[in-house]
Protein backbone atom coordinates (compact mmCIF):
# COMPACT_ATOMS: atom_id res chain seq x y z
CA UNK A 1 0.00 0.00 0.00
CA UNK A 2 1.33 3.49 -0.84
CA UNK A 3 1.07 5.84 2.12
CA UNK A 4 1.15 9.57 1.44
CA UNK A 5 1.98 10.70 4.97
CA UNK A 6 5.28 12.61 4.84
CA UNK A 7 6.68 11.47 8.16
CA UNK A 8 6.38 7.72 7.48
CA UNK A 9 7.90 5.28 5.05
CA UNK A 10 5.69 5.42 1.96
CA UNK A 11 5.39 1.69 1.47
CA UNK A 12 3.93 -0.87 3.83
CA UNK A 13 3.85 -4.60 3.17
CA UNK A 14 1.14 -7.18 3.86
CA UNK A 15 2.22 -7.36 7.52
CA UNK A 16 2.05 -3.60 7.94
CA UNK A 17 5.82 -3.28 8.07
CA UNK A 18 7.17 0.01 6.74
CA UNK A 19 9.74 -0.51 4.00
CA UNK A 20 12.31 2.21 3.41
CA UNK A 21 15.69 0.53 2.92
CA UNK A 22 16.86 -1.03 -0.35
CA UNK A 23 19.97 -3.20 -0.59
CA UNK A 24 21.31 -3.32 -4.13
CA UNK A 25 23.71 -5.99 -5.30
CA UNK A 26 25.72 -4.35 -8.09
CA UNK A 27 27.41 -7.51 -9.32
CA UNK A 28 27.65 -11.15 -8.37
CA UNK A 29 31.34 -11.19 -9.29
CA UNK A 30 33.98 -10.99 -6.60
CA UNK A 31 37.77 -10.73 -6.39
CA UNK A 32 37.70 -12.82 -3.17
CA UNK A 33 36.68 -16.46 -2.79
CA UNK A 34 35.43 -16.55 0.79
CA UNK A 35 34.84 -20.16 1.66
CA UNK A 36 31.56 -19.36 3.47
CA UNK A 37 30.13 -17.34 0.57
CA UNK A 38 31.66 -18.11 -2.79
CA UNK A 39 32.54 -21.79 -2.95
CA UNK A 40 33.86 -23.91 -5.78
CA UNK A 41 30.36 -24.28 -7.31
CA UNK A 42 29.72 -20.55 -7.53
CA UNK A 43 28.61 -19.23 -10.92
CA UNK A 44 27.80 -15.78 -12.29
CA UNK A 45 24.87 -14.39 -14.21
CA UNK A 46 26.69 -11.46 -15.78
CA UNK A 47 24.75 -11.86 -19.03
CA UNK A 48 21.57 -10.87 -17.18
CA UNK A 49 23.10 -8.05 -15.16
CA UNK A 50 21.12 -4.82 -15.18
CA UNK A 51 22.74 -2.01 -17.15
CA UNK A 52 23.40 1.29 -15.38
CA UNK A 53 20.39 2.88 -17.11
CA UNK A 54 18.09 -0.01 -16.12
CA UNK A 55 19.35 0.11 -12.58
CA UNK A 56 18.76 3.85 -12.34
CA UNK A 57 15.12 3.44 -13.43
CA UNK A 58 14.58 0.80 -10.74
CA UNK A 59 16.36 2.88 -8.11
CA UNK A 60 14.18 5.86 -9.05
CA UNK A 61 11.05 3.73 -8.57
CA UNK A 62 12.11 2.96 -4.98
CA UNK A 63 12.80 6.62 -4.40
CA UNK A 64 9.28 7.44 -5.61
CA UNK A 65 8.03 4.96 -3.00
CA UNK A 66 9.80 6.90 -0.25
CA UNK A 67 12.88 4.71 0.21
CA UNK A 68 15.45 6.95 1.88
CA UNK A 69 18.26 4.48 2.48
CA UNK A 70 20.11 2.47 -0.15
CA UNK A 71 23.15 0.26 0.28
CA UNK A 72 25.41 -1.03 -2.47
CA UNK A 73 26.71 -4.54 -2.05
CA UNK A 74 27.56 -7.58 -4.18
CA UNK A 75 29.63 -9.75 -4.94
CA UNK A 76 32.21 -7.05 -4.60
CA UNK A 77 30.47 -3.75 -5.45
CA UNK A 78 33.75 -1.95 -6.17
CA UNK A 79 34.18 -4.21 -9.22
CA UNK A 80 31.23 -2.44 -10.85
CA UNK A 81 32.72 0.04 -13.34
CA UNK A 82 30.43 3.01 -12.86
CA UNK A 83 29.97 2.76 -9.12
CA UNK A 84 30.95 6.41 -8.58
CA UNK A 85 28.26 7.54 -11.02
CA UNK A 86 25.70 5.26 -9.33
CA UNK A 87 26.54 6.61 -5.88
CA UNK A 88 26.19 10.12 -7.24
CA UNK A 89 22.84 9.25 -8.82
CA UNK A 90 21.46 7.79 -5.59
CA UNK A 91 22.72 10.61 -3.40
CA UNK A 92 21.12 13.16 -5.74
CA UNK A 93 17.63 11.67 -5.41
CA UNK A 94 15.45 14.05 -3.40
CA UNK A 95 14.20 11.34 -0.99
CA UNK A 96 17.57 9.82 -0.31
CA UNK A 97 19.41 10.43 2.92
CA UNK A 98 21.65 7.41 3.29
CA UNK A 99 23.95 5.85 0.69
CA UNK A 100 25.90 2.91 2.07
CA UNK A 101 28.51 0.50 0.79
CA UNK A 102 29.38 -2.98 2.00
CA UNK A 103 32.77 -4.03 0.68
CA UNK A 104 35.57 -6.50 1.28
CA UNK A 105 37.81 -3.41 1.45
CA UNK A 106 40.56 -4.62 -0.88
CA UNK A 107 39.92 -1.95 -3.54
CA UNK A 108 38.56 0.71 -1.21
CA UNK A 109 41.54 2.86 -0.32
CA UNK A 110 42.10 4.20 -3.82
CA UNK A 111 38.37 4.83 -4.47
CA UNK A 112 37.28 6.19 -1.11
CA UNK A 113 37.71 9.90 -1.74
CA UNK A 114 35.77 9.76 -5.00
CA UNK A 115 33.01 7.71 -3.36
CA UNK A 116 32.68 10.26 -0.56
CA UNK A 117 32.66 13.15 -3.03
CA UNK A 118 29.85 11.35 -4.88
CA UNK A 119 27.79 11.18 -1.66
CA UNK A 120 28.69 7.96 0.14
CA UNK A 121 27.87 8.39 3.83
CA UNK A 122 27.76 4.88 5.32
CA UNK A 123 30.50 2.26 5.15
CA UNK A 124 30.73 -1.40 6.17
CA UNK A 125 33.99 -3.28 5.67
CA UNK A 126 34.12 -7.06 5.97
CA UNK A 127 37.10 -8.44 7.86
CA UNK A 128 37.08 -11.95 9.22
CA UNK A 129 40.64 -12.33 10.48
CA UNK A 130 43.52 -10.19 11.72
CA UNK A 131 45.94 -13.02 11.00
CA UNK A 132 47.46 -13.12 7.53
CA UNK A 133 47.32 -16.91 7.10
CA UNK A 134 43.78 -17.25 8.40
CA UNK A 135 42.66 -14.33 6.25
CA UNK A 136 44.13 -16.08 3.22
CA UNK A 137 42.54 -19.38 4.21
CA UNK A 138 39.09 -17.75 4.46
CA UNK A 139 39.19 -15.43 1.45
CA UNK A 140 41.62 -17.22 -0.86
CA UNK A 141 43.51 -13.91 -1.19
CA UNK A 142 46.57 -12.38 0.49
CA UNK A 143 44.92 -8.99 0.98
CA UNK A 144 44.80 -8.46 4.75
CA UNK A 145 47.14 -5.45 4.66
CA UNK A 146 45.07 -3.76 1.90
CA UNK A 147 41.90 -4.14 3.99
CA UNK A 148 43.56 -2.84 7.16
CA UNK A 149 44.91 0.14 5.21
CA UNK A 150 41.39 0.83 3.92
CA UNK A 151 40.03 0.83 7.48
CA UNK A 152 42.74 3.33 8.54
CA UNK A 153 42.05 5.48 5.49
CA UNK A 154 38.30 5.51 6.18
CA UNK A 155 38.94 6.62 9.78
CA UNK A 156 40.50 9.84 8.41
CA UNK A 157 37.10 11.05 7.15
CA UNK A 158 34.29 12.29 9.33
CA UNK A 159 31.37 11.63 6.94
CA UNK A 160 30.60 8.20 8.39
CA UNK A 161 28.72 8.26 11.70
CA UNK A 162 30.33 4.86 12.35
CA UNK A 163 32.55 2.70 10.19
CA UNK A 164 31.28 -0.81 10.65
CA UNK A 165 33.54 -3.84 10.51
CA UNK A 166 31.73 -7.10 9.80
CA UNK A 167 33.29 -10.25 11.19
CA UNK A 168 31.56 -13.55 10.46
CA UNK A 169 32.48 -15.89 13.29
CA UNK A 170 33.19 -19.47 12.25
CA UNK A 171 33.85 -22.37 14.56
CA UNK A 172 37.35 -23.77 14.15
CA UNK A 173 38.31 -21.03 11.67
CA UNK A 174 38.45 -17.64 13.40
CA UNK A 175 36.67 -18.15 16.73
CA UNK A 176 40.09 -18.04 18.42
CA UNK A 177 40.33 -14.36 17.35
CA UNK A 178 37.17 -13.06 19.02
CA UNK A 179 38.92 -11.35 21.92
CA UNK A 180 41.75 -10.13 19.61
CA UNK A 181 39.10 -8.42 17.47
CA UNK A 182 37.50 -6.83 20.52
CA UNK A 183 40.89 -5.53 21.70
CA UNK A 184 41.71 -4.25 18.22
CA UNK A 185 38.45 -2.37 17.78
CA UNK A 186 37.82 -0.81 21.19
CA UNK A 187 40.56 1.88 21.03
CA UNK A 188 39.34 2.90 17.54
CA UNK A 189 36.09 4.60 16.61
CA UNK A 190 34.83 1.50 14.86
CA UNK A 191 31.69 -0.59 15.29
CA UNK A 192 32.71 -4.24 15.24
CA UNK A 193 29.81 -6.48 14.31
CA UNK A 194 30.09 -10.13 15.20
CA UNK A 195 27.87 -11.85 12.66
CA UNK A 196 26.50 -15.33 13.20
CA UNK A 197 27.59 -17.58 10.38
CA UNK A 198 24.73 -18.68 8.15
CA UNK A 199 25.02 -21.84 6.08
CA UNK A 200 24.64 -20.66 2.48
CA UNK A 201 24.26 -22.24 -0.93
CA UNK A 202 27.21 -23.12 -3.21
CA UNK A 203 29.79 -22.90 -0.46
CA UNK A 204 32.39 -25.28 0.89
CA UNK A 205 31.57 -24.89 4.59
CA UNK A 206 28.42 -26.18 6.27
CA UNK A 207 26.50 -25.77 9.52
CA UNK A 208 29.37 -27.27 11.56
CA UNK A 209 30.95 -23.78 11.40
CA UNK A 210 28.07 -22.11 13.26
CA UNK A 211 28.74 -20.44 16.62
CA UNK A 212 25.89 -18.77 18.50
CA UNK A 213 25.92 -15.23 19.83
CA UNK A 214 25.79 -16.66 23.36
CA UNK A 215 29.04 -18.56 22.74
CA UNK A 216 30.68 -15.55 21.07
CA UNK A 217 29.87 -13.43 24.13
CA UNK A 218 31.54 -15.96 26.41
CA UNK A 219 34.67 -15.82 24.28
CA UNK A 220 34.90 -12.00 24.20
CA UNK A 221 35.97 -11.94 27.81
CA UNK A 222 35.16 -8.21 28.27
CA UNK A 223 32.22 -6.68 30.16
CA UNK A 224 29.79 -5.21 27.64
CA UNK A 225 27.12 -2.60 28.39
CA UNK A 226 24.07 -2.03 26.16
CA UNK A 227 24.61 1.15 24.10
CA UNK A 228 22.14 3.72 25.42
CA UNK A 229 22.46 5.93 22.33
CA UNK A 230 19.19 5.53 20.47
CA UNK A 231 19.98 7.80 17.50
CA UNK A 232 21.17 4.86 15.40
CA UNK A 233 19.03 1.89 16.29
CA UNK A 234 17.57 0.74 12.97
CA UNK A 235 18.45 -2.71 11.70
CA UNK A 236 19.16 -6.09 13.23
CA UNK A 237 22.38 -5.18 15.12
CA UNK A 238 22.29 -5.04 18.93
CA UNK A 239 25.01 -2.70 20.17
CA UNK A 240 27.25 -2.58 23.23
CA UNK A 241 29.94 -0.30 24.58
CA UNK A 242 32.77 -0.77 27.04
CA UNK A 243 33.35 2.03 29.56
CA UNK A 244 36.30 4.22 28.65
CA UNK A 245 36.64 3.11 25.01
CA UNK A 246 35.50 4.85 21.78
CA UNK A 247 34.83 1.63 19.87
CA UNK A 248 31.68 -0.42 20.15
CA UNK A 249 30.70 -4.04 19.66
CA UNK A 250 27.51 -5.30 18.05
CA UNK A 251 25.92 -8.62 17.28
CA UNK A 252 23.93 -9.63 14.25
CA UNK A 253 22.39 -12.93 15.11
CA UNK A 254 20.08 -13.96 12.33
CA UNK A 255 20.22 -17.63 13.28
CA UNK A 256 19.64 -17.51 17.03
CA UNK A 257 17.37 -14.43 17.13
CA UNK A 258 14.30 -13.34 15.21
CA UNK A 259 14.03 -9.74 14.07
CA UNK A 260 11.74 -10.20 11.06
CA UNK A 261 8.84 -8.21 12.49
CA UNK A 262 10.91 -5.02 12.64
CA UNK A 263 12.55 -5.52 9.23
CA UNK A 264 12.37 -2.51 6.90
CA UNK A 265 14.55 -3.76 4.05
CA UNK A 266 14.14 -5.31 0.67
CA UNK A 267 16.82 -6.66 -1.66
CA UNK A 268 17.60 -6.29 -5.35
CA UNK A 269 20.04 -8.70 -7.02
CA UNK A 270 22.37 -7.59 -9.82
CA UNK A 271 20.10 -9.25 -12.39
CA UNK A 272 17.06 -7.39 -11.13
CA UNK A 273 15.36 -9.96 -8.90
CA UNK A 274 13.55 -8.45 -5.94
CA UNK A 275 13.65 -10.42 -2.69
CA UNK A 276 11.69 -9.58 0.42
CA UNK A 277 14.15 -11.45 2.61
CA UNK A 278 17.63 -12.95 2.56
CA UNK A 279 16.09 -16.30 3.44
CA UNK A 280 13.60 -16.32 0.64
CA UNK A 281 13.46 -18.59 -2.35
CA UNK A 282 10.81 -16.63 -4.29
CA UNK A 283 11.66 -13.43 -6.18
CA UNK A 284 9.96 -11.03 -8.57
CA UNK A 285 11.77 -9.84 -11.69
CA UNK A 286 12.12 -6.07 -11.99
CA UNK A 287 14.49 -6.76 -14.87
CA UNK A 288 11.54 -7.99 -16.95
CA UNK A 289 9.56 -4.90 -15.95
CA UNK A 290 12.26 -2.49 -17.03
CA UNK A 291 13.10 -4.44 -20.20
CA UNK A 292 9.43 -4.37 -21.17
CA UNK A 293 9.62 -0.57 -21.26
CA UNK A 294 7.94 0.29 -17.95
CA UNK A 295 8.70 3.66 -16.41
CA UNK A 296 9.90 4.25 -12.83
CA UNK A 297 6.30 5.17 -11.92
CA UNK A 298 4.96 1.90 -13.39
CA UNK A 299 7.61 -0.16 -11.62
CA UNK A 300 6.83 1.65 -8.34
CA UNK A 301 3.16 0.62 -8.72
CA UNK A 302 4.21 -2.97 -9.40
CA UNK A 303 6.47 -3.04 -6.31
CA UNK A 304 3.71 -1.65 -4.11
CA UNK A 305 1.45 -4.48 -5.36
CA UNK A 306 3.90 -7.33 -4.94
CA UNK A 307 4.87 -6.46 -1.36
CA UNK A 308 1.26 -7.30 -0.54
CA UNK A 309 1.90 -10.84 -1.72
CA UNK A 310 2.55 -13.15 1.21
CA UNK A 311 5.03 -15.16 -0.83
CA UNK A 312 7.17 -12.08 -1.36
CA UNK A 313 7.77 -11.47 2.32
CA UNK A 314 7.23 -14.72 4.03
CA UNK A 315 7.05 -15.10 7.78
CA UNK A 316 8.00 -17.65 8.89
CA UNK A 317 10.65 -17.35 6.23
CA UNK A 318 12.39 -20.13 4.33
CA UNK A 319 15.10 -20.16 7.03
CA UNK A 320 12.78 -22.47 8.94
CA UNK A 321 12.63 -24.75 5.90
CA UNK A 322 16.39 -25.10 5.59
CA UNK A 323 16.63 -22.75 2.63
CA UNK A 324 20.19 -21.53 1.95
CA UNK A 325 20.70 -18.14 0.32
CA UNK A 326 23.37 -17.57 -2.32
CA UNK A 327 25.09 -14.77 -0.47
CA UNK A 328 27.37 -13.39 -3.18
CA UNK A 329 24.29 -12.98 -5.37
CA UNK A 330 21.85 -11.49 -2.86
CA UNK A 331 24.47 -9.31 -1.19
CA UNK A 332 24.16 -10.28 2.47
N1 LIG B 1 31.84 -8.46 -0.98
C1 LIG B 1 31.32 -7.58 -0.02
C2 LIG B 1 31.75 -7.94 1.38
O1 LIG B 1 32.26 -9.04 1.57
O2 LIG B 1 31.55 -7.11 2.26
C3 LIG B 1 29.81 -7.43 -0.08
C4 LIG B 1 29.00 -8.69 -0.29
S1 LIG B 1 29.05 -9.86 1.06
C5 LIG B 1 27.97 -11.11 0.43
C6 LIG B 1 28.08 -9.01 2.28
C7 LIG B 1 28.22 -9.53 3.69
O3 LIG B 1 27.70 -10.85 3.74
C8 LIG B 1 29.67 -9.61 4.18
O4 LIG B 1 29.80 -8.89 5.40
C9 LIG B 1 29.88 -11.07 4.38
O5 LIG B 1 30.76 -11.34 5.44
C10 LIG B 1 28.47 -11.56 4.68
N2 LIG B 1 28.33 -12.99 4.46
C11 LIG B 1 28.63 -13.69 3.36
N3 LIG B 1 28.40 -15.01 3.55
C12 LIG B 1 27.97 -15.13 4.83
C13 LIG B 1 27.57 -16.24 5.64
N4 LIG B 1 27.62 -17.48 5.16
N5 LIG B 1 27.17 -16.00 6.90
C14 LIG B 1 27.14 -14.74 7.38
N6 LIG B 1 27.48 -13.66 6.67
C15 LIG B 1 27.90 -13.84 5.41
FE1 LIG C 1 33.20 -11.83 -2.09
FE2 LIG C 1 32.05 -10.64 -0.03
FE3 LIG C 1 31.35 -13.15 -0.69
FE4 LIG C 1 33.76 -12.70 0.33
S1 LIG C 1 31.79 -12.34 1.38
S2 LIG C 1 33.31 -13.93 -1.51
S3 LIG C 1 34.26 -10.72 -0.44
S4 LIG C 1 30.99 -11.36 -1.91
mmCIF file of N, CA, C and O in Angstrom, residues 243-290:
data_model
loop_
_atom_site.group_PDB
_atom_site.id
_atom_site.type_symbol
_atom_site.label_atom_id
_atom_site.label_comp_id
_atom_site.label_asym_id
_atom_site.label_seq_id
_atom_site.Cartn_x
_atom_site.Cartn_y
_atom_site.Cartn_z
ATOM 1 N N UNK A 243 33.011 0.748 28.917
ATOM 2 C CA UNK A 243 33.354 2.026 29.555
ATOM 3 C C UNK A 243 34.788 2.423 29.253
ATOM 4 O O UNK A 243 35.705 1.605 29.368
ATOM 5 N N UNK A 244 34.963 3.677 28.850
ATOM 6 C CA UNK A 244 36.304 4.219 28.655
ATOM 7 C C UNK A 244 36.874 4.005 27.267
ATOM 8 O O UNK A 244 37.999 4.422 26.990
ATOM 9 N N UNK A 245 36.118 3.370 26.362
ATOM 10 C CA UNK A 245 36.636 3.109 25.007
ATOM 11 C C UNK A 245 35.726 3.726 23.935
ATOM 12 O O UNK A 245 34.490 3.700 24.078
ATOM 13 N N UNK A 246 36.336 4.263 22.845
ATOM 14 C CA UNK A 246 35.504 4.852 21.784
ATOM 15 C C UNK A 246 34.809 3.812 20.892
ATOM 16 O O UNK A 246 33.764 4.073 20.310
ATOM 17 N N UNK A 247 35.405 2.633 20.774
ATOM 18 C CA UNK A 247 34.833 1.630 19.871
ATOM 19 C C UNK A 247 33.594 0.994 20.461
ATOM 20 O O UNK A 247 33.304 1.125 21.653
ATOM 21 N N UNK A 248 32.819 0.317 19.609
ATOM 22 C CA UNK A 248 31.678 -0.417 20.147
ATOM 23 C C UNK A 248 31.569 -1.792 19.480
ATOM 24 O O UNK A 248 32.166 -2.029 18.426
ATOM 25 N N UNK A 249 30.816 -2.648 20.112
ATOM 26 C CA UNK A 249 30.704 -4.043 19.656
ATOM 27 C C UNK A 249 29.225 -4.370 19.476
ATOM 28 O O UNK A 249 28.411 -4.064 20.346
ATOM 29 N N UNK A 250 28.916 -4.966 18.329
ATOM 30 C CA UNK A 250 27.514 -5.301 18.049
ATOM 31 C C UNK A 250 27.405 -6.767 17.647
ATOM 32 O O UNK A 250 28.395 -7.398 17.284
ATOM 33 N N UNK A 251 26.191 -7.237 17.695
ATOM 34 C CA UNK A 251 25.922 -8.617 17.281
ATOM 35 C C UNK A 251 24.804 -8.622 16.253
ATOM 36 O O UNK A 251 23.792 -7.932 16.431
ATOM 37 N N UNK A 252 25.010 -9.397 15.209
ATOM 38 C CA UNK A 252 23.928 -9.625 14.250
ATOM 39 C C UNK A 252 23.700 -11.133 14.243
ATOM 40 O O UNK A 252 24.535 -11.900 13.767
ATOM 41 N N UNK A 253 22.583 -11.510 14.805
ATOM 42 C CA UNK A 253 22.389 -12.928 15.112
ATOM 43 C C UNK A 253 21.137 -13.454 14.420
ATOM 44 O O UNK A 253 20.119 -13.738 15.065
ATOM 45 N N UNK A 254 21.248 -13.572 13.123
ATOM 46 C CA UNK A 254 20.082 -13.964 12.333
ATOM 47 C C UNK A 254 19.655 -15.391 12.596
ATOM 48 O O UNK A 254 18.499 -15.749 12.372
ATOM 49 N N UNK A 255 20.576 -16.224 13.077
ATOM 50 C CA UNK A 255 20.222 -17.626 13.278
ATOM 51 C C UNK A 255 19.594 -17.860 14.649
ATOM 52 O O UNK A 255 18.630 -18.613 14.768
ATOM 53 N N UNK A 256 20.143 -17.215 15.687
ATOM 54 C CA UNK A 256 19.637 -17.512 17.030
ATOM 55 C C UNK A 256 18.571 -16.512 17.497
ATOM 56 O O UNK A 256 17.974 -16.707 18.532
ATOM 57 N N UNK A 257 18.380 -15.419 16.739
ATOM 58 C CA UNK A 257 17.368 -14.434 17.130
ATOM 59 C C UNK A 257 16.439 -14.162 15.949
ATOM 60 O O UNK A 257 16.829 -14.333 14.806
ATOM 61 N N UNK A 258 15.262 -13.660 16.275
ATOM 62 C CA UNK A 258 14.303 -13.338 15.214
ATOM 63 C C UNK A 258 14.042 -11.837 15.232
ATOM 64 O O UNK A 258 13.695 -11.291 16.262
ATOM 65 N N UNK A 259 14.335 -11.168 14.097
ATOM 66 C CA UNK A 259 14.029 -9.740 14.068
ATOM 67 C C UNK A 259 13.154 -9.386 12.867
ATOM 68 O O UNK A 259 13.069 -8.248 12.447
ATOM 69 N N UNK A 260 12.502 -10.395 12.288
ATOM 70 C CA UNK A 260 11.737 -10.202 11.058
ATOM 71 C C UNK A 260 10.634 -9.142 11.200
ATOM 72 O O UNK A 260 10.351 -8.406 10.267
ATOM 73 N N UNK A 261 10.001 -9.094 12.374
ATOM 74 C CA UNK A 261 8.838 -8.211 12.486
ATOM 75 C C UNK A 261 9.203 -6.735 12.434
ATOM 76 O O UNK A 261 8.368 -5.896 12.170
ATOM 77 N N UNK A 262 10.483 -6.428 12.695
ATOM 78 C CA UNK A 262 10.906 -5.020 12.644
ATOM 79 C C UNK A 262 11.674 -4.728 11.349
ATOM 80 O O UNK A 262 12.215 -3.641 11.185
ATOM 81 N N UNK A 263 11.708 -5.684 10.430
ATOM 82 C CA UNK A 263 12.545 -5.521 9.234
ATOM 83 C C UNK A 263 11.960 -4.452 8.299
ATOM 84 O O UNK A 263 10.771 -4.444 8.028
ATOM 85 N N UNK A 264 12.840 -3.567 7.802
ATOM 86 C CA UNK A 264 12.372 -2.507 6.898
ATOM 87 C C UNK A 264 13.066 -2.583 5.545
ATOM 88 O O UNK A 264 13.043 -1.640 4.778
ATOM 89 N N UNK A 265 13.715 -3.707 5.244
ATOM 90 C CA UNK A 265 14.554 -3.758 4.047
ATOM 91 C C UNK A 265 14.034 -4.716 2.993
ATOM 92 O O UNK A 265 13.272 -5.634 3.279
ATOM 93 N N UNK A 266 14.501 -4.473 1.795
ATOM 94 C CA UNK A 266 14.136 -5.310 0.667
ATOM 95 C C UNK A 266 15.389 -5.367 -0.221
ATOM 96 O O UNK A 266 16.218 -4.467 -0.158
ATOM 97 N N UNK A 267 15.541 -6.446 -0.975
ATOM 98 C CA UNK A 267 16.821 -6.664 -1.657
ATOM 99 C C UNK A 267 16.655 -6.826 -3.166
ATOM 100 O O UNK A 267 15.749 -7.523 -3.626
ATOM 101 N N UNK A 268 17.596 -6.193 -3.888
ATOM 102 C CA UNK A 268 17.604 -6.290 -5.346
ATOM 103 C C UNK A 268 18.906 -6.958 -5.778
ATOM 104 O O UNK A 268 19.993 -6.497 -5.421
ATOM 105 N N UNK A 269 18.812 -8.044 -6.555
ATOM 106 C CA UNK A 269 20.041 -8.699 -7.023
ATOM 107 C C UNK A 269 20.545 -7.991 -8.283
ATOM 108 O O UNK A 269 19.825 -7.202 -8.909
ATOM 109 N N UNK A 270 21.773 -8.310 -8.681
ATOM 110 C CA UNK A 270 22.369 -7.594 -9.821
ATOM 111 C C UNK A 270 21.646 -7.900 -11.125
ATOM 112 O O UNK A 270 21.771 -7.161 -12.093
ATOM 113 N N UNK A 271 20.886 -8.981 -11.179
ATOM 114 C CA UNK A 271 20.103 -9.245 -12.390
ATOM 115 C C UNK A 271 18.633 -8.848 -12.211
ATOM 116 O O UNK A 271 17.766 -9.278 -12.972
ATOM 117 N N UNK A 272 18.372 -8.018 -11.217
ATOM 118 C CA UNK A 272 17.057 -7.389 -11.131
ATOM 119 C C UNK A 272 15.980 -8.191 -10.440
ATOM 120 O O UNK A 272 14.800 -7.873 -10.565
ATOM 121 N N UNK A 273 16.370 -9.231 -9.679
ATOM 122 C CA UNK A 273 15.359 -9.955 -8.899
ATOM 123 C C UNK A 273 15.143 -9.240 -7.576
ATOM 124 O O UNK A 273 16.115 -8.856 -6.907
ATOM 125 N N UNK A 274 13.884 -9.100 -7.197
ATOM 126 C CA UNK A 274 13.548 -8.447 -5.938
ATOM 127 C C UNK A 274 13.207 -9.516 -4.909
ATOM 128 O O UNK A 274 12.364 -10.377 -5.160
ATOM 129 N N UNK A 275 13.871 -9.428 -3.757
ATOM 130 C CA UNK A 275 13.653 -10.416 -2.686
ATOM 131 C C UNK A 275 13.211 -9.686 -1.432
ATOM 132 O O UNK A 275 13.844 -8.714 -1.018
ATOM 133 N N UNK A 276 12.153 -10.187 -0.811
ATOM 134 C CA UNK A 276 11.688 -9.581 0.424
ATOM 135 C C UNK A 276 12.588 -9.918 1.593
ATOM 136 O O UNK A 276 12.576 -9.230 2.603
ATOM 137 N N UNK A 277 13.376 -10.969 1.461
ATOM 138 C CA UNK A 277 14.148 -11.447 2.606
ATOM 139 C C UNK A 277 15.358 -12.224 2.092
ATOM 140 O O UNK A 277 15.309 -12.844 1.030
ATOM 141 N N UNK A 278 16.425 -12.173 2.893
ATOM 142 C CA UNK A 278 17.628 -12.946 2.563
ATOM 143 C C UNK A 278 17.321 -14.441 2.488
ATOM 144 O O UNK A 278 17.838 -15.171 1.653
ATOM 145 N N UNK A 279 16.442 -14.880 3.379
ATOM 146 C CA UNK A 279 16.095 -16.302 3.440
ATOM 147 C C UNK A 279 14.822 -16.559 2.649
ATOM 148 O O UNK A 279 13.848 -17.084 3.168
ATOM 149 N N UNK A 280 14.811 -16.156 1.420
ATOM 150 C CA UNK A 280 13.596 -16.317 0.644
ATOM 151 C C UNK A 280 13.917 -16.925 -0.706
ATOM 152 O O UNK A 280 14.818 -16.469 -1.406
ATOM 153 N N UNK A 281 13.176 -17.936 -1.077
ATOM 154 C CA UNK A 281 13.459 -18.594 -2.347
ATOM 155 C C UNK A 281 12.693 -17.968 -3.505
ATOM 156 O O UNK A 281 13.077 -18.102 -4.660
ATOM 157 N N UNK A 282 11.605 -17.244 -3.214
ATOM 158 C CA UNK A 282 10.807 -16.630 -4.286
ATOM 159 C C UNK A 282 11.323 -15.223 -4.585
ATOM 160 O O UNK A 282 11.702 -14.505 -3.673
ATOM 161 N N UNK A 283 11.303 -14.826 -5.864
ATOM 162 C CA UNK A 283 11.663 -13.434 -6.176
ATOM 163 C C UNK A 283 10.748 -12.935 -7.288
ATOM 164 O O UNK A 283 10.080 -13.721 -7.956
ATOM 165 N N UNK A 284 10.725 -11.622 -7.471
ATOM 166 C CA UNK A 284 9.962 -11.029 -8.573
ATOM 167 C C UNK A 284 10.960 -10.319 -9.477
ATOM 168 O O UNK A 284 11.892 -9.684 -8.987
ATOM 169 N N UNK A 285 10.777 -10.413 -10.788
ATOM 170 C CA UNK A 285 11.772 -9.837 -11.689
ATOM 171 C C UNK A 285 11.453 -8.390 -12.063
ATOM 172 O O UNK A 285 10.520 -8.126 -12.819
ATOM 173 N N UNK A 286 12.254 -7.463 -11.543
ATOM 174 C CA UNK A 286 12.118 -6.075 -11.989
ATOM 175 C C UNK A 286 12.874 -5.877 -13.300
ATOM 176 O O UNK A 286 12.650 -4.915 -14.024
ATOM 177 N N UNK A 287 13.774 -6.806 -13.588
ATOM 178 C CA UNK A 287 14.486 -6.762 -14.871
ATOM 179 C C UNK A 287 13.466 -6.881 -16.015
ATOM 180 O O UNK A 287 13.491 -6.114 -16.966
ATOM 181 N N UNK A 288 12.544 -7.832 -15.898
ATOM 182 C CA UNK A 288 11.539 -7.995 -16.952
ATOM 183 C C UNK A 288 10.705 -6.717 -17.067
ATOM 184 O O UNK A 288 10.383 -6.278 -18.160
ATOM 185 N N UNK A 289 10.364 -6.135 -15.924
ATOM 186 C CA UNK A 289 9.559 -4.901 -15.951
ATOM 187 C C UNK A 289 10.277 -3.803 -16.727
ATOM 188 O O UNK A 289 9.707 -3.158 -17.597
ATOM 189 N N UNK A 290 11.542 -3.609 -16.409
ATOM 190 C CA UNK A 290 12.262 -2.489 -17.030
ATOM 191 C C UNK A 290 12.548 -2.809 -18.503
ATOM 192 O O UNK A 290 12.471 -1.943 -19.369
#
